[in-house]
Tab-separated table of N, CA and C in Angstrom:
chain	number	residue	atom	x	y	z
A	516	UNK	N	0.178	-7.129	-12.574
A	516	UNK	CA	-0.163	-6.620	-13.825
A	516	UNK	C	1.036	-5.786	-14.597
A	517	UNK	N	1.701	-6.228	-15.204
A	517	UNK	CA	2.826	-5.202	-16.017
A	517	UNK	C	2.662	-4.603	-17.386
A	518	UNK	N	2.824	-3.458	-17.267
A	518	UNK	CA	2.011	-2.587	-18.186
A	518	UNK	C	3.663	-2.073	-18.425
A	519	UNK	N	4.113	-2.401	-19.313
A	519	UNK	CA	5.572	-1.914	-19.814
A	519	UNK	C	4.960	-0.872	-21.213
A	520	UNK	N	4.162	-1.305	-22.129
A	520	UNK	CA	3.435	-0.992	-23.608
A	520	UNK	C	2.542	-1.119	-23.982
A	521	UNK	N	1.887	-0.410	-24.671
A	521	UNK	CA	0.524	-0.094	-25.127
A	521	UNK	C	0.638	-0.500	-26.533
A	522	UNK	N	-0.134	-1.617	-27.259
A	522	UNK	CA	-0.160	-1.924	-28.584
A	522	UNK	C	-1.376	-1.207	-28.946
A	523	UNK	N	-0.913	-0.177	-29.871
A	523	UNK	CA	-2.672	1.134	-30.476
A	523	UNK	C	-2.353	0.240	-32.246
A	524	UNK	N	-3.497	-0.334	-32.535
A	524	UNK	CA	-3.862	-0.300	-34.080
A	524	UNK	C	-5.252	0.162	-34.690
A	525	UNK	N	-4.712	0.908	-35.413
A	525	UNK	CA	-6.222	1.973	-35.809
A	525	UNK	C	-5.770	1.746	-37.414
A	526	UNK	N	-7.430	1.704	-38.069
A	526	UNK	CA	-7.642	1.664	-39.502
A	526	UNK	C	-8.256	2.714	-40.106
A	527	UNK	N	-7.705	3.179	-41.045
A	527	UNK	CA	-8.253	4.604	-41.379
A	527	UNK	C	-8.639	4.153	-42.917
A	528	UNK	N	-9.729	4.500	-43.460
A	528	UNK	CA	-10.169	4.610	-45.099
A	528	UNK	C	-9.308	6.242	-45.718
A	529	UNK	N	-8.778	5.515	-46.875
A	529	UNK	CA	-7.732	6.636	-47.300
A	529	UNK	C	-8.171	7.023	-48.409
A	530	UNK	N	-9.280	6.665	-49.197
A	530	UNK	CA	-9.397	7.190	-50.417
A	530	UNK	C	-10.974	7.156	-50.724
A	531	UNK	N	-11.470	7.593	-51.745
A	531	UNK	CA	-12.962	7.565	-52.175
A	531	UNK	C	-13.735	5.851	-52.347
A	532	UNK	N	-12.395	5.175	-52.794
A	532	UNK	CA	-13.052	3.861	-53.346
A	532	UNK	C	-12.884	2.908	-52.096
A	533	UNK	N	-12.911	3.530	-50.337
A	533	UNK	CA	-12.906	2.465	-49.317
A	533	UNK	C	-12.033	1.533	-49.080
A	534	UNK	N	-10.954	1.828	-49.988
A	534	UNK	CA	-9.325	1.556	-49.623
A	534	UNK	C	-8.940	1.639	-48.376
A	535	UNK	N	-8.471	0.993	-47.467
A	535	UNK	CA	-8.038	1.429	-46.195
A	535	UNK	C	-6.470	0.706	-45.990
A	536	UNK	N	-6.118	1.234	-44.885
A	536	UNK	CA	-4.758	0.626	-44.231
A	536	UNK	C	-4.949	0.916	-43.139
A	537	UNK	N	-3.933	-0.442	-42.369
A	537	UNK	CA	-4.006	-0.452	-40.732
A	537	UNK	C	-2.503	-0.320	-40.607
A	538	UNK	N	-2.445	0.067	-39.611
A	538	UNK	CA	-1.084	0.431	-38.999
A	538	UNK	C	-0.966	0.362	-37.537
A	539	UNK	N	-0.206	-0.398	-37.186
A	539	UNK	CA	0.084	-0.642	-35.738
A	539	UNK	C	1.202	0.550	-34.852
A	540	UNK	N	1.228	0.992	-34.082
A	540	UNK	CA	2.088	1.893	-33.328
A	540	UNK	C	2.299	1.243	-31.875
A	541	UNK	N	3.689	0.798	-31.301
A	541	UNK	CA	3.523	0.286	-29.885
A	541	UNK	C	4.222	1.529	-29.554
A	542	UNK	N	3.546	1.785	-28.196
A	542	UNK	CA	3.378	2.925	-27.532
A	542	UNK	C	4.153	2.842	-26.306
A	543	UNK	N	5.496	3.079	-25.673
A	543	UNK	CA	5.828	2.841	-24.098
A	543	UNK	C	4.875	3.582	-23.366
A	544	UNK	N	4.805	2.790	-22.206
A	544	UNK	CA	4.294	3.356	-21.050
A	544	UNK	C	4.981	4.152	-20.257
A	545	UNK	N	5.604	5.047	-19.986
A	545	UNK	CA	5.945	5.475	-18.813
A	545	UNK	C	5.680	4.952	-17.327
A	546	UNK	N	6.157	4.263	-16.610
A	546	UNK	CA	5.574	3.296	-15.435
A	546	UNK	C	6.129	4.112	-14.240
A	547	UNK	N	5.354	3.945	-13.196
A	547	UNK	CA	6.099	4.691	-12.168
A	547	UNK	C	6.223	3.042	-10.963
A	548	UNK	N	6.347	3.758	-9.501
A	548	UNK	CA	6.554	3.152	-8.523
A	548	UNK	C	6.174	3.460	-7.076
A	549	UNK	N	5.403	2.564	-6.020
A	549	UNK	CA	5.557	3.298	-4.822
A	549	UNK	C	6.199	2.250	-3.883
A	550	UNK	N	6.905	2.616	-3.034
A	550	UNK	CA	7.649	2.244	-1.944
A	550	UNK	C	7.810	2.474	-0.595
A	551	UNK	N	8.354	2.010	0.278
A	551	UNK	CA	8.178	2.151	1.379
A	551	UNK	C	8.981	0.920	2.740
A	552	UNK	N	9.146	1.554	4.005
A	552	UNK	CA	9.443	0.791	4.932
A	552	UNK	C	8.923	0.765	6.132
A	553	UNK	N	8.667	-0.390	6.578
A	553	UNK	CA	7.817	-0.858	7.823
A	553	UNK	C	8.762	-0.831	9.010
A	554	UNK	N	8.580	0.156	9.690
A	554	UNK	CA	9.741	-0.099	11.084
A	554	UNK	C	9.076	-0.118	12.423
A	555	UNK	N	9.966	-0.893	13.189
A	555	UNK	CA	9.889	-0.986	14.792
A	555	UNK	C	10.198	-0.082	15.330
A	556	UNK	N	9.190	1.311	16.025
A	556	UNK	CA	9.300	2.283	16.324
A	556	UNK	C	8.655	2.609	17.347
A	557	UNK	N	8.750	2.617	18.707
A	557	UNK	CA	7.430	3.117	19.373
A	557	UNK	C	7.112	4.933	19.445
A	558	UNK	N	8.166	5.579	19.122
A	558	UNK	CA	7.839	6.845	18.812
A	558	UNK	C	7.518	7.186	17.777
A	559	UNK	N	7.297	6.602	16.546
A	559	UNK	CA	6.458	6.958	15.562
A	559	UNK	C	7.414	7.592	14.350
A	560	UNK	N	8.757	7.561	14.998
A	560	UNK	CA	9.896	8.051	13.630
A	560	UNK	C	9.832	7.017	12.739
A	561	UNK	N	10.613	7.211	11.695
A	561	UNK	CA	10.960	6.080	10.688
A	561	UNK	C	12.808	5.551	10.698
A	562	UNK	N	12.898	5.429	11.732
A	562	UNK	CA	14.408	5.012	12.059
A	562	UNK	C	14.228	3.543	12.736
A	563	UNK	N	15.792	3.061	13.039
A	563	UNK	CA	16.037	1.884	13.926
A	563	UNK	C	15.273	0.527	13.239
A	564	UNK	N	15.206	-0.470	13.975
A	564	UNK	CA	14.536	-1.909	13.496
A	564	UNK	C	13.607	-1.541	12.525
A	565	UNK	N	13.487	-2.381	11.539
A	565	UNK	CA	12.500	-2.915	10.392
A	565	UNK	C	11.788	-4.178	10.681
A	566	UNK	N	10.796	-4.126	9.882
A	566	UNK	CA	10.092	-5.334	10.415
A	566	UNK	C	9.813	-6.397	8.793
A	567	UNK	N	10.315	-7.419	8.787
A	567	UNK	CA	10.257	-8.282	7.688
A	567	UNK	C	8.595	-9.262	7.764
A	568	UNK	N	8.116	-9.523	6.676
A	568	UNK	CA	6.938	-10.063	6.756
A	568	UNK	C	5.738	-9.485	6.896
A	569	UNK	N	5.884	-8.504	7.033
A	569	UNK	CA	4.749	-7.753	6.915
A	569	UNK	C	3.784	-7.455	5.692
A	570	UNK	N	2.620	-8.133	5.526
A	570	UNK	CA	1.984	-7.999	4.226
A	570	UNK	C	1.363	-6.464	3.476
A	571	UNK	N	1.844	-6.272	2.561
A	571	UNK	CA	1.425	-4.800	2.133
A	571	UNK	C	0.356	-4.722	0.640
A	572	UNK	N	-0.833	-3.912	0.824
A	572	UNK	CA	-1.481	-4.272	-0.126
A	572	UNK	C	-1.450	-2.934	-1.122
A	573	UNK	N	-1.723	-2.711	-2.312
A	573	UNK	CA	-1.879	-1.497	-3.234
A	573	UNK	C	-3.302	-1.581	-3.574
A	574	UNK	N	-3.967	-0.668	-3.582
A	574	UNK	CA	-5.525	-0.081	-3.660
A	574	UNK	C	-5.249	0.799	-5.105
A	575	UNK	N	-6.213	0.386	-5.232
A	575	UNK	CA	-6.582	1.843	-6.719
A	575	UNK	C	-7.418	2.753	-6.323
A	576	UNK	N	-7.711	3.687	-6.883
A	576	UNK	CA	-8.393	4.916	-6.705
A	576	UNK	C	-9.992	4.770	-5.851
A	577	UNK	N	-10.212	3.484	-6.300
A	577	UNK	CA	-12.035	2.844	-5.820
A	577	UNK	C	-11.599	2.075	-4.462
A	578	UNK	N	-10.528	1.844	-3.889
A	578	UNK	CA	-10.076	1.198	-2.681
A	578	UNK	C	-10.234	-0.222	-3.272
A	579	UNK	N	-9.677	-0.697	-4.556
A	579	UNK	CA	-10.149	-2.247	-4.762
A	579	UNK	C	-8.725	-2.554	-4.678
A	580	UNK	N	-8.422	-3.591	-3.999
A	580	UNK	CA	-7.011	-4.371	-4.085
A	580	UNK	C	-6.519	-4.805	-5.444
A	581	UNK	N	-5.207	-4.471	-6.045
A	581	UNK	CA	-4.963	-4.562	-7.090
A	581	UNK	C	-3.476	-5.383	-7.012
A	582	UNK	N	-2.455	-5.201	-6.237
A	582	UNK	CA	-1.277	-6.107	-5.869
A	582	UNK	C	-1.186	-6.344	-4.244
A	583	UNK	N	-0.403	-7.121	-4.146
A	583	UNK	CA	-0.126	-7.514	-2.557
A	583	UNK	C	1.526	-7.773	-3.044
A	584	UNK	N	2.191	-7.367	-1.788
A	584	UNK	CA	3.716	-7.806	-1.249
A	584	UNK	C	3.968	-8.182	0.002
A	585	UNK	N	5.038	-8.497	0.041
A	585	UNK	CA	5.372	-8.711	1.640
A	585	UNK	C	6.683	-7.858	1.740
A	586	UNK	N	6.985	-7.210	3.092
A	586	UNK	CA	8.408	-6.986	3.197
A	586	UNK	C	9.331	-7.666	3.540
A	587	UNK	N	10.628	-7.430	2.647
A	587	UNK	CA	11.789	-8.106	3.017
A	587	UNK	C	12.680	-8.184	4.286
A	588	UNK	N	13.647	-8.564	4.067
A	588	UNK	CA	14.256	-8.694	5.164
A	588	UNK	C	14.720	-7.581	5.820
A	589	UNK	N	14.708	-6.261	4.812
A	589	UNK	CA	15.075	-5.111	5.405
A	589	UNK	C	13.826	-4.102	5.457
A	590	UNK	N	12.918	-4.648	5.626
A	590	UNK	CA	10.968	-3.833	6.216
A	590	UNK	C	10.522	-3.442	4.744
A	591	UNK	N	11.285	-3.422	3.870
A	591	UNK	CA	11.025	-2.461	2.576
A	591	UNK	C	10.172	-3.583	1.469
A	592	UNK	N	9.231	-2.930	1.363
A	592	UNK	CA	8.742	-2.792	-0.236
A	592	UNK	C	7.988	-2.171	-1.347
A	593	UNK	N	7.912	-2.742	-2.519
A	593	UNK	CA	7.774	-2.167	-4.013
A	593	UNK	C	6.908	-2.666	-4.599
A	594	UNK	N	6.287	-1.557	-5.161
A	594	UNK	CA	5.057	-1.626	-6.287
A	594	UNK	C	5.697	-0.955	-7.202
A	595	UNK	N	5.990	-2.043	-8.322
A	595	UNK	CA	6.223	-1.298	-9.570
A	595	UNK	C	5.582	-1.585	-10.942
A	596	UNK	N	6.223	-0.587	-12.064
A	596	UNK	CA	5.201	-0.912	-13.105
A	596	UNK	C	3.805	-0.419	-13.081
A	597	UNK	N	3.664	0.716	-12.214
A	597	UNK	CA	2.367	1.485	-12.124
A	597	UNK	C	2.280	2.404	-13.085
A	598	UNK	N	0.803	2.514	-13.664
A	598	UNK	CA	0.440	3.654	-15.032
A	598	UNK	C	0.200	4.832	-13.881
A	599	UNK	N	0.278	6.108	-14.089
A	599	UNK	CA	0.105	7.140	-13.510
A	599	UNK	C	-1.183	6.909	-12.734
A	600	UNK	N	-1.825	7.875	-11.868
A	600	UNK	CA	-3.283	7.698	-11.070
A	600	UNK	C	-3.041	7.778	-9.688
A	601	UNK	N	-3.881	7.442	-8.815
A	601	UNK	CA	-4.094	7.625	-7.301
A	601	UNK	C	-3.969	6.164	-6.999
A	602	UNK	N	-3.362	6.285	-5.807
A	602	UNK	CA	-2.973	4.810	-5.215
A	602	UNK	C	-3.101	5.135	-3.189
A	603	UNK	N	-3.515	4.065	-2.878
A	603	UNK	CA	-3.264	3.947	-1.364
A	603	UNK	C	-2.373	2.795	-1.212
A	604	UNK	N	-1.926	2.271	-0.062
A	604	UNK	CA	-1.142	1.208	0.466
A	604	UNK	C	-1.608	0.900	2.217
A	605	UNK	N	-2.002	-0.219	2.218
A	605	UNK	CA	-2.406	-0.661	3.371
A	605	UNK	C	-1.460	-1.828	4.228
A	606	UNK	N	-1.168	-1.830	5.061
A	606	UNK	CA	-0.272	-3.056	5.585
A	606	UNK	C	-1.703	-3.925	6.786
A	607	UNK	N	-1.160	-4.796	6.515
A	607	UNK	CA	-1.711	-5.997	7.776
A	607	UNK	C	-0.761	-6.258	8.898
A	608	UNK	N	-1.228	-5.652	10.105
A	608	UNK	CA	-0.889	-5.780	11.202
A	608	UNK	C	-0.608	-6.907	11.787
A	609	UNK	N	0.992	-7.119	12.065
A	609	UNK	CA	1.329	-8.560	12.402
A	609	UNK	C	0.768	-8.774	14.005
A	610	UNK	N	0.536	-10.204	13.885
A	610	UNK	CA	0.270	-10.123	15.806
A	610	UNK	C	1.460	-9.838	16.587
A	611	UNK	N	1.169	-9.040	17.390
A	611	UNK	CA	2.053	-8.673	18.456
A	611	UNK	C	2.750	-7.240	18.500
A	612	UNK	N	2.014	-6.598	17.105
A	612	UNK	CA	2.595	-5.184	16.914
A	612	UNK	C	1.155	-4.235	17.090
A	613	UNK	N	1.027	-3.088	17.501
A	613	UNK	CA	0.224	-1.861	17.189
A	613	UNK	C	0.963	-0.771	16.236
A	614	UNK	N	0.045	-0.437	15.647
A	614	UNK	CA	0.334	0.362	14.498
A	614	UNK	C	0.590	2.054	15.659
A	615	UNK	N	1.452	2.590	15.154
A	615	UNK	CA	1.987	4.073	15.482
A	615	UNK	C	1.933	5.008	14.533
A	616	UNK	N	2.472	5.121	13.399
A	616	UNK	CA	2.300	6.255	12.438
A	616	UNK	C	2.484	5.597	11.104
A	617	UNK	N	1.929	6.733	10.143
A	617	UNK	CA	2.417	6.096	8.662
A	617	UNK	C	2.545	7.481	8.061
A	618	UNK	N	2.898	7.311	6.938
A	618	UNK	CA	3.315	8.267	6.066
A	618	UNK	C	2.209	9.617	5.964
A	619	UNK	N	1.172	9.559	5.721
A	619	UNK	CA	0.063	10.585	5.361
A	619	UNK	C	-0.569	10.771	6.820
A	620	UNK	N	-0.527	10.514	8.027
A	620	UNK	CA	-0.750	10.800	9.638
A	620	UNK	C	-2.119	10.354	9.505
A	621	UNK	N	-2.861	10.036	9.013
A	621	UNK	CA	-4.586	9.678	9.168
A	621	UNK	C	-4.686	9.190	9.811
A	622	UNK	N	-5.708	9.029	10.490
A	622	UNK	CA	-6.425	8.549	11.664
A	622	UNK	C	-6.421	6.639	11.935
A	623	UNK	N	-6.540	6.459	10.143
A	623	UNK	CA	-6.316	4.825	10.174
A	623	UNK	C	-4.913	4.519	9.837
A	624	UNK	N	-3.966	4.137	10.934
A	624	UNK	CA	-2.591	4.046	11.277
A	624	UNK	C	-1.749	2.870	9.802
A	625	UNK	N	-2.823	1.842	9.577
A	625	UNK	CA	-2.760	0.625	8.752
A	625	UNK	C	-2.587	1.431	7.235
A	626	UNK	N	-3.425	2.576	7.120
A	626	UNK	CA	-3.313	3.117	5.579
A	626	UNK	C	-3.295	4.145	5.016
A	627	UNK	N	-2.056	4.192	4.104
A	627	UNK	CA	-2.009	5.355	3.043
A	627	UNK	C	-2.682	6.013	2.154
A	628	UNK	N	-3.275	6.876	2.343
A	628	UNK	CA	-4.572	7.131	1.037
A	628	UNK	C	-4.019	8.201	0.380
A	629	UNK	N	-4.470	8.246	-1.097
A	629	UNK	CA	-4.514	9.164	-2.091
A	629	UNK	C	-2.818	9.651	-2.330
A	630	UNK	N	-2.230	8.621	-2.646
A	630	UNK	CA	-0.944	8.601	-3.250
A	630	UNK	C	-0.812	9.160	-4.888
A	631	UNK	N	-0.583	10.288	-5.260
A	631	UNK	CA	-0.610	10.520	-7.061
A	631	UNK	C	0.612	10.109	-7.109
A	632	UNK	N	0.471	9.426	-8.486
A	632	UNK	CA	1.878	8.995	-8.948
A	632	UNK	C	1.501	9.422	-10.233
A	633	UNK	N	2.444	10.140	-11.051
A	633	UNK	CA	2.371	10.926	-12.470
A	633	UNK	C	3.183	9.767	-13.024
A	634	UNK	N	3.358	9.880	-14.243
A	634	UNK	CA	3.981	9.104	-15.099
A	634	UNK	C	5.316	8.920	-14.927
A	635	UNK	N	6.049	7.886	-14.924
A	635	UNK	CA	7.587	7.741	-14.768
A	635	UNK	C	7.962	8.178	-13.633
A	636	UNK	N	6.938	8.413	-12.492
A	636	UNK	CA	7.481	8.957	-11.161
A	636	UNK	C	7.360	7.337	-10.103
A	637	UNK	N	8.851	7.819	-9.243
A	637	UNK	CA	8.746	6.625	-7.780
A	637	UNK	C	8.421	7.574	-6.764
A	638	UNK	N	7.520	6.936	-6.203
A	638	UNK	CA	6.843	7.498	-4.759
A	638	UNK	C	7.897	7.128	-3.839
A	639	UNK	N	8.497	7.493	-3.136
A	639	UNK	CA	9.357	6.769	-1.903
A	639	UNK	C	8.771	7.180	-0.951
A	640	UNK	N	9.306	6.460	0.802
A	640	UNK	CA	9.067	6.781	1.806
A	640	UNK	C	7.621	6.981	2.103
A	641	UNK	N	6.904	5.847	1.764
A	641	UNK	CA	5.495	5.582	2.064
A	641	UNK	C	5.609	4.588	3.422
A	642	UNK	N	6.086	5.171	4.522
A	642	UNK	CA	6.341	4.505	5.457
A	642	UNK	C	5.519	4.026	6.896
A	643	UNK	N	5.763	3.022	7.032
A	643	UNK	CA	4.363	2.784	8.290
A	643	UNK	C	5.944	2.559	9.623
A	644	UNK	N	4.859	2.800	10.713
A	644	UNK	CA	5.780	2.485	12.022
A	644	UNK	C	4.994	1.717	13.318
A	645	UNK	N	5.477	0.724	13.485
A	645	UNK	CA	4.671	0.119	14.236
A	645	UNK	C	5.530	-0.488	15.683
A	646	UNK	N	4.711	-0.847	16.572
A	646	UNK	CA	5.443	-0.976	18.155
A	646	UNK	C	4.784	-2.188	18.487
A	647	UNK	N	6.075	-2.887	19.131
A	647	UNK	CA	5.525	-4.260	20.119
A	647	UNK	C	4.941	-4.069	21.048
A	648	UNK	N	3.474	-5.028	21.232
A	648	UNK	CA	2.772	-5.048	22.229
A	648	UNK	C	3.546	-5.525	23.161
A	649	UNK	N	4.130	-4.607	24.421
A	649	UNK	CA	4.596	-5.035	25.718
A	649	UNK	C	3.724	-5.962	26.445
A	650	UNK	N	2.635	-5.643	26.776
A	650	UNK	CA	1.840	-6.460	27.701
A	650	UNK	C	0.395	-5.924	27.443
A	651	UNK	N	-0.843	-6.879	27.803
A	651	UNK	CA	-1.764	-6.366	27.843
A	651	UNK	C	-2.858	-6.923	29.021
A	652	UNK	N	-3.442	-5.875	29.812
A	652	UNK	CA	-3.954	-6.395	31.418
A	652	UNK	C	-5.541	-6.063	31.125
A	653	UNK	N	-5.980	-7.206	31.346
A	653	UNK	CA	-7.479	-7.384	31.409
A	653	UNK	C	-8.255	-8.141	32.246
A	654	UNK	N	-9.444	-7.789	32.560
A	654	UNK	CA	-10.293	-8.860	33.400
A	654	UNK	C	-11.570	-8.119	33.911
A	655	UNK	N	-11.902	-8.749	35.205
A	655	UNK	CA	-13.124	-8.233	35.719
A	655	UNK	C	-13.024	-7.801	37.133
A	656	UNK	N	-14.122	-6.979	37.777
A	656	UNK	CA	-13.984	-7.502	39.272
A	656	UNK	C	-15.251	-8.483	39.649
A	657	UNK	N	-15.160	-9.156	40.242
A	657	UNK	CA	-16.146	-10.084	40.692
A	657	UNK	C	-16.360	-9.839	42.193
A	658	UNK	N	-17.649	-10.242	42.566
A	658	UNK	CA	-18.162	-10.558	44.312
A	658	UNK	C	-17.686	-11.609	44.186
A	659	UNK	N	-17.435	-12.372	45.384
A	659	UNK	CA	-17.273	-13.661	46.078
A	659	UNK	C	-18.148	-14.679	45.465
A	660	UNK	N	-19.536	-14.247	45.139
A	660	UNK	CA	-20.034	-15.567	44.150
A	660	UNK	C	-19.524	-15.564	43.005
A	661	UNK	N	-18.983	-14.364	42.229
A	661	UNK	CA	-19.015	-14.351	40.862
A	661	UNK	C	-19.634	-13.387	40.115
A	662	UNK	N	-20.240	-12.611	40.557
A	662	UNK	CA	-20.780	-11.788	40.126
A	662	UNK	C	-20.004	-10.404	39.535
A	663	UNK	N	-20.276	-10.422	38.482
A	663	UNK	CA	-19.089	-8.993	37.952
A	663	UNK	C	-19.895	-7.711	38.380
A	664	UNK	N	-19.014	-6.800	38.805
A	664	UNK	CA	-19.289	-6.012	39.201
A	664	UNK	C	-19.297	-4.157	38.160
A	665	UNK	N	-20.429	-3.770	37.674
A	665	UNK	CA	-20.326	-3.065	36.525
A	665	UNK	C	-19.652	-2.135	36.729
A	666	UNK	N	-18.780	-0.980	35.904
A	666	UNK	CA	-18.486	0.329	36.059
A	666	UNK	C	-16.475	0.051	36.758
A	667	UNK	N	-16.339	-1.415	37.603
A	667	UNK	CA	-15.279	-1.285	37.946
A	667	UNK	C	-13.913	-1.231	36.984
A	668	UNK	N	-12.767	-0.628	37.969
A	668	UNK	CA	-11.655	-0.380	36.943
A	668	UNK	C	-10.887	-1.587	36.836
A	669	UNK	N	-9.945	-1.936	35.919
A	669	UNK	CA	-9.151	-3.490	36.364
A	669	UNK	C	-7.647	-2.392	36.236
């Protein structure tokens, strides 16, 4: 949604005979933006290699997705032409990666919540840090006849 201007038309009665006049005024909207970068970094800081191709969604104050973008070759994303309000951004974790950190430090490391945006403000550094999954070990301990042994550690 491109919100670069709002057109406001008002009609007012100007005399006792019911004559009216209509006037249209174009009001520029001071739009802002929210941006950040997705990093590949096991320590959780925001430096080093970036990750291209991560889907990032913009959510309104009710948690409804209102825009989607994908990080570029530099791991960067940006949502532009936003009116003042409170937003959240959520990344979709790529296969082979785990979430390590995000800009708000909340318990959901794929979601940066409650980003206040004022008119004509650019909110930057809404970053995510993800780490490559090195390996996964899983399995069960079984008796010789194939019966799983409950409570066993692999």
